[in-house]
PDB file of C-alpha atoms and ligand atoms in Angstrom:
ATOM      1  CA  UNK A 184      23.895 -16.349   3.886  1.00 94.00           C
ATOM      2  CA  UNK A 185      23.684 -13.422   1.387  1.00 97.00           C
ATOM      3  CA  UNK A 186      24.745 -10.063   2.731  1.00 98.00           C
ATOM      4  CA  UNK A 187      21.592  -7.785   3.292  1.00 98.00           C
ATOM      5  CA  UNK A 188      22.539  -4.370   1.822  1.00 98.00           C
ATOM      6  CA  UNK A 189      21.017  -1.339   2.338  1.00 99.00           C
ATOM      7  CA  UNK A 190      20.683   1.698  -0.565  1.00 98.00           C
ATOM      8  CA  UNK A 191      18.373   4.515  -0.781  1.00 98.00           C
ATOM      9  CA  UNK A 192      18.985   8.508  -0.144  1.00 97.00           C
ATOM     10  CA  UNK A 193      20.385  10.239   2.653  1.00 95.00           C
ATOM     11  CA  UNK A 194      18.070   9.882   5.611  1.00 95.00           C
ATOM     12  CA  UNK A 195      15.825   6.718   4.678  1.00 97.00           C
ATOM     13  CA  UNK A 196      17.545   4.957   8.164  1.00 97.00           C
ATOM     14  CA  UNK A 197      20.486   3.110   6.114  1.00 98.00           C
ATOM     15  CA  UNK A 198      22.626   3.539   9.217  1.00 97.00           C
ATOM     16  CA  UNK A 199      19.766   2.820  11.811  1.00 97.00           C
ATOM     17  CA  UNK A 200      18.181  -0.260  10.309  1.00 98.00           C
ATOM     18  CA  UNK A 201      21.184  -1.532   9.501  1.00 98.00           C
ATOM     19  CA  UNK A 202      22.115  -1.437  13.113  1.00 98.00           C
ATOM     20  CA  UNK A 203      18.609  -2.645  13.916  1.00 98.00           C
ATOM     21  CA  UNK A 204      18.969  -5.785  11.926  1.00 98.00           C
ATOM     22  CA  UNK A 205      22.685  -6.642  12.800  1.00 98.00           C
ATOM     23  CA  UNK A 206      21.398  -6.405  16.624  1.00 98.00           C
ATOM     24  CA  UNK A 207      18.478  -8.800  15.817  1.00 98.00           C
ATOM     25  CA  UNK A 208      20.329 -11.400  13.926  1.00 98.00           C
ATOM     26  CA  UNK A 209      23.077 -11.309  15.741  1.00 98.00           C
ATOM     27  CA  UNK A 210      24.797 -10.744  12.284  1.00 98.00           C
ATOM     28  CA  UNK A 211      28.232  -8.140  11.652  1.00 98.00           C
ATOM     29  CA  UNK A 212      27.064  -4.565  10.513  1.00 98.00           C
ATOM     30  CA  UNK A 213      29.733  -2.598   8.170  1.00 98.00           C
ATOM     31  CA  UNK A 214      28.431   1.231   7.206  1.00 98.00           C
ATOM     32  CA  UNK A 215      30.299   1.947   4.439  1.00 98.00           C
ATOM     33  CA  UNK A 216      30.363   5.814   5.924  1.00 98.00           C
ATOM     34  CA  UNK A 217      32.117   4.399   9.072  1.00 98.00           C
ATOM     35  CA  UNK A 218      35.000   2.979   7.079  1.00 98.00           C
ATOM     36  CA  UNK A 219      35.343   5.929   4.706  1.00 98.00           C
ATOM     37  CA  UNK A 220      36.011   8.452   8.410  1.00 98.00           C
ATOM     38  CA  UNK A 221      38.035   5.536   9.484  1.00 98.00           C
ATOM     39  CA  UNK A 222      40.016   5.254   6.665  1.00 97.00           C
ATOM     40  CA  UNK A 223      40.832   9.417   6.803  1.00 97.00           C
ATOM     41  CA  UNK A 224      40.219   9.252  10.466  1.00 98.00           C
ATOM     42  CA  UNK A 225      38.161  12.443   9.915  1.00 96.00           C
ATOM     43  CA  UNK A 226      34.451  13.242   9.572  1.00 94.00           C
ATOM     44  CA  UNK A 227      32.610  12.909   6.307  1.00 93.00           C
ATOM     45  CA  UNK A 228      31.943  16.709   5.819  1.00 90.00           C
ATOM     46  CA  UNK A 229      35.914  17.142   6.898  1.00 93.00           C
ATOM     47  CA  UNK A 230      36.675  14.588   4.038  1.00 95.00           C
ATOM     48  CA  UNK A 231      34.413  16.485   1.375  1.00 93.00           C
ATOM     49  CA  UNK A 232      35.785  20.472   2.482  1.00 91.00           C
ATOM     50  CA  UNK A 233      39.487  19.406   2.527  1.00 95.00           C
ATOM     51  CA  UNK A 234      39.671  16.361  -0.521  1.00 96.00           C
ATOM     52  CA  UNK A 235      36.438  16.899  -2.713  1.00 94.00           C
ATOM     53  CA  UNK A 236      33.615  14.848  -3.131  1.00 94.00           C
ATOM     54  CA  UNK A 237      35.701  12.446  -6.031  1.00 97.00           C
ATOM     55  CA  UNK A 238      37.953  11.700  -3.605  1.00 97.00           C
ATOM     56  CA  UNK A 239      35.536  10.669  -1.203  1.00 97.00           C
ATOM     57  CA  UNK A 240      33.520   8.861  -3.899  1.00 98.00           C
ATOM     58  CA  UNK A 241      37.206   6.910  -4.586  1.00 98.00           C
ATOM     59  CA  UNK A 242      37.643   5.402  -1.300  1.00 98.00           C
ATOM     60  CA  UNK A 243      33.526   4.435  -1.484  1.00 98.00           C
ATOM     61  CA  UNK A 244      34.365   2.307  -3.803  1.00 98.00           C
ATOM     62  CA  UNK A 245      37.470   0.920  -2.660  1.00 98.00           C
ATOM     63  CA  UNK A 246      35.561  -0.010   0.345  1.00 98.00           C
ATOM     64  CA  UNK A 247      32.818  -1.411  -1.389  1.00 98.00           C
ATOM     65  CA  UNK A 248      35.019  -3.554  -3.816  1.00 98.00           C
ATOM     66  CA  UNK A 249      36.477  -4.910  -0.050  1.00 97.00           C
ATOM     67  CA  UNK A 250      33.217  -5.764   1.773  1.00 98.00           C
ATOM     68  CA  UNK A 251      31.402  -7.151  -1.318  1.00 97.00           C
ATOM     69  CA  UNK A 252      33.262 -10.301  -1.098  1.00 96.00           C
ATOM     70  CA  UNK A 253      32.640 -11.220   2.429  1.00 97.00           C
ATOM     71  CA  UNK A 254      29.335 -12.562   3.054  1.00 97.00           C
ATOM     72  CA  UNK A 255      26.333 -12.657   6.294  1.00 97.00           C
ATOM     73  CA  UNK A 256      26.665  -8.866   6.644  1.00 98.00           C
ATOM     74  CA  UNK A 257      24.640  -6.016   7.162  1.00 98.00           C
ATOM     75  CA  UNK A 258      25.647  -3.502   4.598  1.00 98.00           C
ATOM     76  CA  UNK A 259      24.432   0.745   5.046  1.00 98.00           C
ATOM     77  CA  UNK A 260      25.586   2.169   2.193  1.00 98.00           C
ATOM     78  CA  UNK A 261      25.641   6.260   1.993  1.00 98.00           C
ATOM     79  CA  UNK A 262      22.948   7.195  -0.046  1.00 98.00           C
ATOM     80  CA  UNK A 263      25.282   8.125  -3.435  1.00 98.00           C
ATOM     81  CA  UNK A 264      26.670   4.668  -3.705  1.00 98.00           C
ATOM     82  CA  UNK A 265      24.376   4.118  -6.560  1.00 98.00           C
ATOM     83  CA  UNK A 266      26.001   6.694  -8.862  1.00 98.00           C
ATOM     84  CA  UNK A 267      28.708   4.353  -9.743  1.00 98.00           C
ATOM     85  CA  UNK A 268      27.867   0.905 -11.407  1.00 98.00           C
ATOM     86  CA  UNK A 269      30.827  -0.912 -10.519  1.00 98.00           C
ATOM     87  CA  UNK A 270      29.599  -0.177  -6.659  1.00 98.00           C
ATOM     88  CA  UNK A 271      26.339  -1.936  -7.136  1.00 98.00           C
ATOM     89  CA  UNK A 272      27.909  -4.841  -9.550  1.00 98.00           C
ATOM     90  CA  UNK A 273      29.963  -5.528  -6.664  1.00 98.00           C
ATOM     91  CA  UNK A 274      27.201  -5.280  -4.027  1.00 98.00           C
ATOM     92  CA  UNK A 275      24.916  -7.499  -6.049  1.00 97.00           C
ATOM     93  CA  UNK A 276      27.692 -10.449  -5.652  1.00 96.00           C
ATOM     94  CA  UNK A 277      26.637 -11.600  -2.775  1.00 97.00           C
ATOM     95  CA  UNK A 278      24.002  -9.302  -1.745  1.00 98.00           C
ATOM     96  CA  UNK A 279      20.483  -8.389  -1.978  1.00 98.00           C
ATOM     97  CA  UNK A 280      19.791  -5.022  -1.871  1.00 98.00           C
ATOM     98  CA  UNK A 281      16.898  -3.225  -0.333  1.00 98.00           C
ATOM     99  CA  UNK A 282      16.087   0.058  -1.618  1.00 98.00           C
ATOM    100  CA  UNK A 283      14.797   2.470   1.576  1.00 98.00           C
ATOM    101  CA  UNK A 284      12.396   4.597  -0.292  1.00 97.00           C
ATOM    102  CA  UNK A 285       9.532   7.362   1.334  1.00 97.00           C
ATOM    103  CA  UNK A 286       8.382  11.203   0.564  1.00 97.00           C
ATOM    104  CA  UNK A 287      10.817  13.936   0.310  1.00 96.00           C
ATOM    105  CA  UNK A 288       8.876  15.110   3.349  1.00 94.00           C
ATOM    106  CA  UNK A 289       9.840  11.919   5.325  1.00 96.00           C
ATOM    107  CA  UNK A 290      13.878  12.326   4.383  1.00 95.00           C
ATOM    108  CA  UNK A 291      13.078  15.848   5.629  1.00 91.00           C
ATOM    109  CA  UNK A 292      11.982  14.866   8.683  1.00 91.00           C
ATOM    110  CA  UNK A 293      14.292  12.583   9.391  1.00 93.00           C
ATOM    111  CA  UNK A 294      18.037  14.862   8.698  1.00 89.00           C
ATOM    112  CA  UNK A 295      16.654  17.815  10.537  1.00 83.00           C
ATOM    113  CA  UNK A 296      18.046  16.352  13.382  1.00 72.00           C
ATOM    114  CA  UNK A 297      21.542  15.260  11.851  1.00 70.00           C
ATOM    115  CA  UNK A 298      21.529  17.364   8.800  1.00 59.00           C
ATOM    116  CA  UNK A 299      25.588  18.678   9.569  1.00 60.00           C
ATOM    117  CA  UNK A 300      27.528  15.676   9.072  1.00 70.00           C
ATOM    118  CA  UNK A 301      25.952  15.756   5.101  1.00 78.00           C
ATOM    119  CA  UNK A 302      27.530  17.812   3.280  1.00 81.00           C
ATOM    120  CA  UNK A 303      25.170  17.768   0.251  1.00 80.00           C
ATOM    121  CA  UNK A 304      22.753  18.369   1.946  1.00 78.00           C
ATOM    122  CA  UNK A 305      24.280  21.094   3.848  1.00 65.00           C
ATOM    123  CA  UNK A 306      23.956  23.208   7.516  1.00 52.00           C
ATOM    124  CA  UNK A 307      22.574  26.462   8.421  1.00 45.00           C
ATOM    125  CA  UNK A 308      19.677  25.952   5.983  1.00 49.00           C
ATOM    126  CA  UNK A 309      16.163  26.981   6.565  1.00 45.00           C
ATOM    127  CA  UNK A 310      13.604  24.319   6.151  1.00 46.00           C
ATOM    128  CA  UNK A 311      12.798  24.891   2.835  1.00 48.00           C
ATOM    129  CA  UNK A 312      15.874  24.994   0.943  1.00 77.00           C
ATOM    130  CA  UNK A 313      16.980  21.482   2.779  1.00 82.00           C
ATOM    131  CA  UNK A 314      13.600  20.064   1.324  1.00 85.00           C
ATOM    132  CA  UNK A 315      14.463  20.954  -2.052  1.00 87.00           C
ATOM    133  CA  UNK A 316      17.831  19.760  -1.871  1.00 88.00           C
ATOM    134  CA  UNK A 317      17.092  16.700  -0.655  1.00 91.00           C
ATOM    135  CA  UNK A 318      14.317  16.369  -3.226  1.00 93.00           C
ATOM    136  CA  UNK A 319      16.850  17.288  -6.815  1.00 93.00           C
ATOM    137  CA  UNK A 320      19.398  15.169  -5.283  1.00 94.00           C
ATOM    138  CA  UNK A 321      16.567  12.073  -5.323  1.00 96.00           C
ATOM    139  CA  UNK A 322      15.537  13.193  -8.584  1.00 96.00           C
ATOM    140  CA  UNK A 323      19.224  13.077  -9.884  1.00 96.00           C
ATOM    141  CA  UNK A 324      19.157   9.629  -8.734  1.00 98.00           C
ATOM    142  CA  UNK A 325      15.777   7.858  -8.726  1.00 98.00           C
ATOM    143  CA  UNK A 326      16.318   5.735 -11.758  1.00 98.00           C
ATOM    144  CA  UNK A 327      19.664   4.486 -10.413  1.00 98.00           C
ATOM    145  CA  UNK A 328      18.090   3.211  -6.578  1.00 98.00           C
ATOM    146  CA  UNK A 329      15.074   1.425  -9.025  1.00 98.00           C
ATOM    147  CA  UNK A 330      17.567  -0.284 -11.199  1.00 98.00           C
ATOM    148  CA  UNK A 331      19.308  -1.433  -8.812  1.00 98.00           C
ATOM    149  CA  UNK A 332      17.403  -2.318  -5.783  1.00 98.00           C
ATOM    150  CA  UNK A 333      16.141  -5.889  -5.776  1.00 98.00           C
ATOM    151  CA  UNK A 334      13.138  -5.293  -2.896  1.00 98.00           C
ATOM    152  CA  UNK A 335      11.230  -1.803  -2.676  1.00 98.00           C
ATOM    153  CA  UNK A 336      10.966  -0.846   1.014  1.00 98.00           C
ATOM    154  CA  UNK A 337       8.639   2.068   1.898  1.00 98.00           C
ATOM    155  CA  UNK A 338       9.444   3.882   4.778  1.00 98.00           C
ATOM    156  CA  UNK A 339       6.981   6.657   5.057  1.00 98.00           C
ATOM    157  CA  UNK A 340       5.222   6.501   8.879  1.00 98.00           C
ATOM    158  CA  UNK A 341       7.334   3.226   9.931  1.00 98.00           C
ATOM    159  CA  UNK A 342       9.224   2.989  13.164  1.00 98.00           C
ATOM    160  CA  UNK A 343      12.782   1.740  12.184  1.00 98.00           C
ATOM    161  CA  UNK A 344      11.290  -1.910  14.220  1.00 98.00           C
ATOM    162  CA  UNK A 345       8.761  -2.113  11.664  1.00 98.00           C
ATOM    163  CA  UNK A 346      11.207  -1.487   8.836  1.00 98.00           C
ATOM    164  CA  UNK A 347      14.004  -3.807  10.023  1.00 98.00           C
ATOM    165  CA  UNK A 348      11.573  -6.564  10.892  1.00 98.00           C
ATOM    166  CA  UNK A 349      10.031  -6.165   7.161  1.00 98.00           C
ATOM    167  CA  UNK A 350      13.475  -7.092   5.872  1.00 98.00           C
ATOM    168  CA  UNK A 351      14.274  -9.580   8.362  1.00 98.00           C
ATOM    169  CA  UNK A 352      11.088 -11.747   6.996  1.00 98.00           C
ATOM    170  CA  UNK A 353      12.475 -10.982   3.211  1.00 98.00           C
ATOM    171  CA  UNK A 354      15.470 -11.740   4.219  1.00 97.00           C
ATOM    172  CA  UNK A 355      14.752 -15.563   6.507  1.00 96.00           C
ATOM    173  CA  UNK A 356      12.633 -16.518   3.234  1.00 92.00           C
ATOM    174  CA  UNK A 357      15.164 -16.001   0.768  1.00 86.00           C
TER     175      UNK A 357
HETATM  176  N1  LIG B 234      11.789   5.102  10.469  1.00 85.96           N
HETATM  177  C1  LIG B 234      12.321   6.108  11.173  1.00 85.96           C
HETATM  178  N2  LIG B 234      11.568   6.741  12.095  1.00 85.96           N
HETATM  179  C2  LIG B 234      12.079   7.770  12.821  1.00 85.96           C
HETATM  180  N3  LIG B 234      13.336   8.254  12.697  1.00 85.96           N
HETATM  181  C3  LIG B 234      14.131   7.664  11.787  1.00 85.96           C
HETATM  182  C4  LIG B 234      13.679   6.567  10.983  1.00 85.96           C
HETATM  183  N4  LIG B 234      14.690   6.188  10.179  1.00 85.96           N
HETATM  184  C5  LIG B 234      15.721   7.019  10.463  1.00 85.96           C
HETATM  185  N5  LIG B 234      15.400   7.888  11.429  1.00 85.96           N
HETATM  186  C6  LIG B 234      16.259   8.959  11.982  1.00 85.96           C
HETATM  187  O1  LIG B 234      16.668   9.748  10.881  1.00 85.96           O
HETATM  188  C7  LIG B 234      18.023  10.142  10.985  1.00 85.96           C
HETATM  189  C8  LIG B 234      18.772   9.643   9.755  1.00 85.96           C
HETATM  190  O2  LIG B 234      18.823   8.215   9.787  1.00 85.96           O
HETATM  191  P1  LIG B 234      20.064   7.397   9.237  1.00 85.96           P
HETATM  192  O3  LIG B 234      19.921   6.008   9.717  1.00 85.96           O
HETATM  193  O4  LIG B 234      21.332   8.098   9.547  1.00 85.96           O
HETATM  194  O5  LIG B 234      19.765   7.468   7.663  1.00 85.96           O
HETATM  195  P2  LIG B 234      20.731   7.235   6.419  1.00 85.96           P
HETATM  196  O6  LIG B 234      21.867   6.389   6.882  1.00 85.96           O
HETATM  197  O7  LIG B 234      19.875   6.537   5.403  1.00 85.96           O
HETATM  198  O8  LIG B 234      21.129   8.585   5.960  1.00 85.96           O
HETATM  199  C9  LIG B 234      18.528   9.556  12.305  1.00 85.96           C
HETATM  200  O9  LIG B 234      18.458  10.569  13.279  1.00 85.96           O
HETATM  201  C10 LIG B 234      17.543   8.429  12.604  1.00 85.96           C
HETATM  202  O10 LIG B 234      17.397   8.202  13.964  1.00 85.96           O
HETATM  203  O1  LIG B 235      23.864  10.985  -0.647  1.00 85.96           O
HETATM  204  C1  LIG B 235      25.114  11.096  -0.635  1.00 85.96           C
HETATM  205  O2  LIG B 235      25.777  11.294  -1.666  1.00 85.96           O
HETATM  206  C2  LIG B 235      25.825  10.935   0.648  1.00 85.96           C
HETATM  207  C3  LIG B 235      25.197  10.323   1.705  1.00 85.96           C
HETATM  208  C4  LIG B 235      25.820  10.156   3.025  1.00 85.96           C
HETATM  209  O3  LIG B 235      25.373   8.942   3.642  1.00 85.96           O
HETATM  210  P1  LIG B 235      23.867   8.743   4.181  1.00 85.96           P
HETATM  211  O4  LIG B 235      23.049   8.289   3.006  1.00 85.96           O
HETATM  212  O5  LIG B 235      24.009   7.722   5.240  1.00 85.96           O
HETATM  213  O6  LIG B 235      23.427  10.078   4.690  1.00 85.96           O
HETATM  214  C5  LIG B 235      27.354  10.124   2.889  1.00 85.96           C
HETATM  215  O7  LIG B 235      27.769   8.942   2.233  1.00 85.96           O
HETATM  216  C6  LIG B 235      27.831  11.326   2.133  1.00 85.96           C
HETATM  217  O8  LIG B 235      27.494  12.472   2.883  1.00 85.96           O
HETATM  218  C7  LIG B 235      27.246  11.399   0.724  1.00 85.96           C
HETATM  219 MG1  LIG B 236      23.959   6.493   6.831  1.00 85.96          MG
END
C-alpha cells in the first residue's frame, strides 16, 4: 500500500494523527521531526539556535529522500516540508498526501500547549503575537500545502479520532 503522508502547518495534529492512524492500522509511523533530533540527537529548537534553520531544512530533506522510497507508512511531516519541491516530488512517489488544514485560531489553540519545541513559532509570547505568527507563516505558505496536497482535510472542531478515521476511509478506498 501507498504511504499515507501527512503535510499542513505547525499544529494541525501531523504528529498526533499520524500516531493515531499507525495505532489503528497497525501500520509503521516515521515523523520526519523524530529522525531530524535523532539524527543530531538534540531537540529541534537546539538544532535551529546552534546550526540555523538551512541546516535543519538539509537533513529534512535527506530524510525525506530516505523514507520516500519505502512504502505502507505513516508519514508526519513538520509543517515547512512543503517549501522545498524536491521534498514533496519525493513524497508523492509513493504517497498520498493529506493536507491538515483549519483557522489560524484552531493552530492557536492547539501549540499553546507545546508552543517551545517550535522555534518559529517561538516561547515567551503573549497570545497575540503567537496568533499572528502562526497566521504569516501560513500565509507564506498556503499556495505550496494546496499544490501539493492530494486530499483537503479540515480540522477545525474535530477530535484527532474523527480526523484519523476520515483518512483511514480515504485511505481503505484508494
Ligand atoms: N484535533 C485536535 N484536537 C485537540 N487537540 C489537538 C488536535 N490535533 C492536535 N492537537 C494537539 O495540538 C498539539 C499539536 O499537535 P501536533 O500533533 O504536534 O501537530 P503538528 O505535528 O501538526 O505540529 C498537541 O498538543 C496535540 O495534542
Ligand atoms: O513549520 C515549520 O517550519 C516547522 C514545523 C515543525 O514541525 P510541526 O509542523 O510538527 O510543528 C518542525 O519541523 C520545525 O519546528 C519547523
Ligand atoms: Mg509534528
Amino acid at each position: 500500500m501507498k504511504n499515507i503522508v501527512l503535510i499542513g502547518p505547525s499544529g494541525a495534529g501531523k504528529t498526533s494523527i499520524g500516531k493515531y492512524i499507525s495505532n489503528i492500522l497497525k501500520i509503521e509511523h516515521i515523523d520526519t521531526d523524530d529522525l531530524v533530533k535523532k539524527q543530531f540527537n538534540m531537540s529541534i529548537e537546539k538544532i535551529f539556535y546552534n546550526y540555523g534553520e538551512d541546516c535543519f531544512r538539509m537533513e529534512e530533506a535527506n530524510i525525506v529522500k530516505k523514507i520516500a522510497d519505502r512504502d505502507n507508512l505513516v508519514i508526519s511531516t513538520g509543517g515547512g516540508v512543503v517549501i522545498n519541491k524536491d521534498n514533496i516530488r519525493y513524497l508523492r512517489k509513493n504517497g498520498i498526501l493529506f493536507l491538515l488544514t483549519g483557522n489560524i485560531d484552531t493552530l492557536t489553540q492547539n501549540l499553546m500547549s507545546s508552543r517551545e519545541q517550535r522555534p518559529l513559532i517561538g516561547c515567551n509570547n503573549i497570545y497575540g503575537n503567537i496568533h499572528d505568527k502562526i497566521k504569516n507563516i501560513f500565509l507564506q505558505r498556503k499556495d505550496l500545502y494546496i499544490n501539493s496536497a492530494d486530499y483537503f482535510i479540515n480540522i477545525d472542531n474535530r477530535t484527532i479520532e474523527e480526523i484519523g478515521e476520515e483518512i483511514i476511509w480515504i485511505y481503505e478506498k484508494y
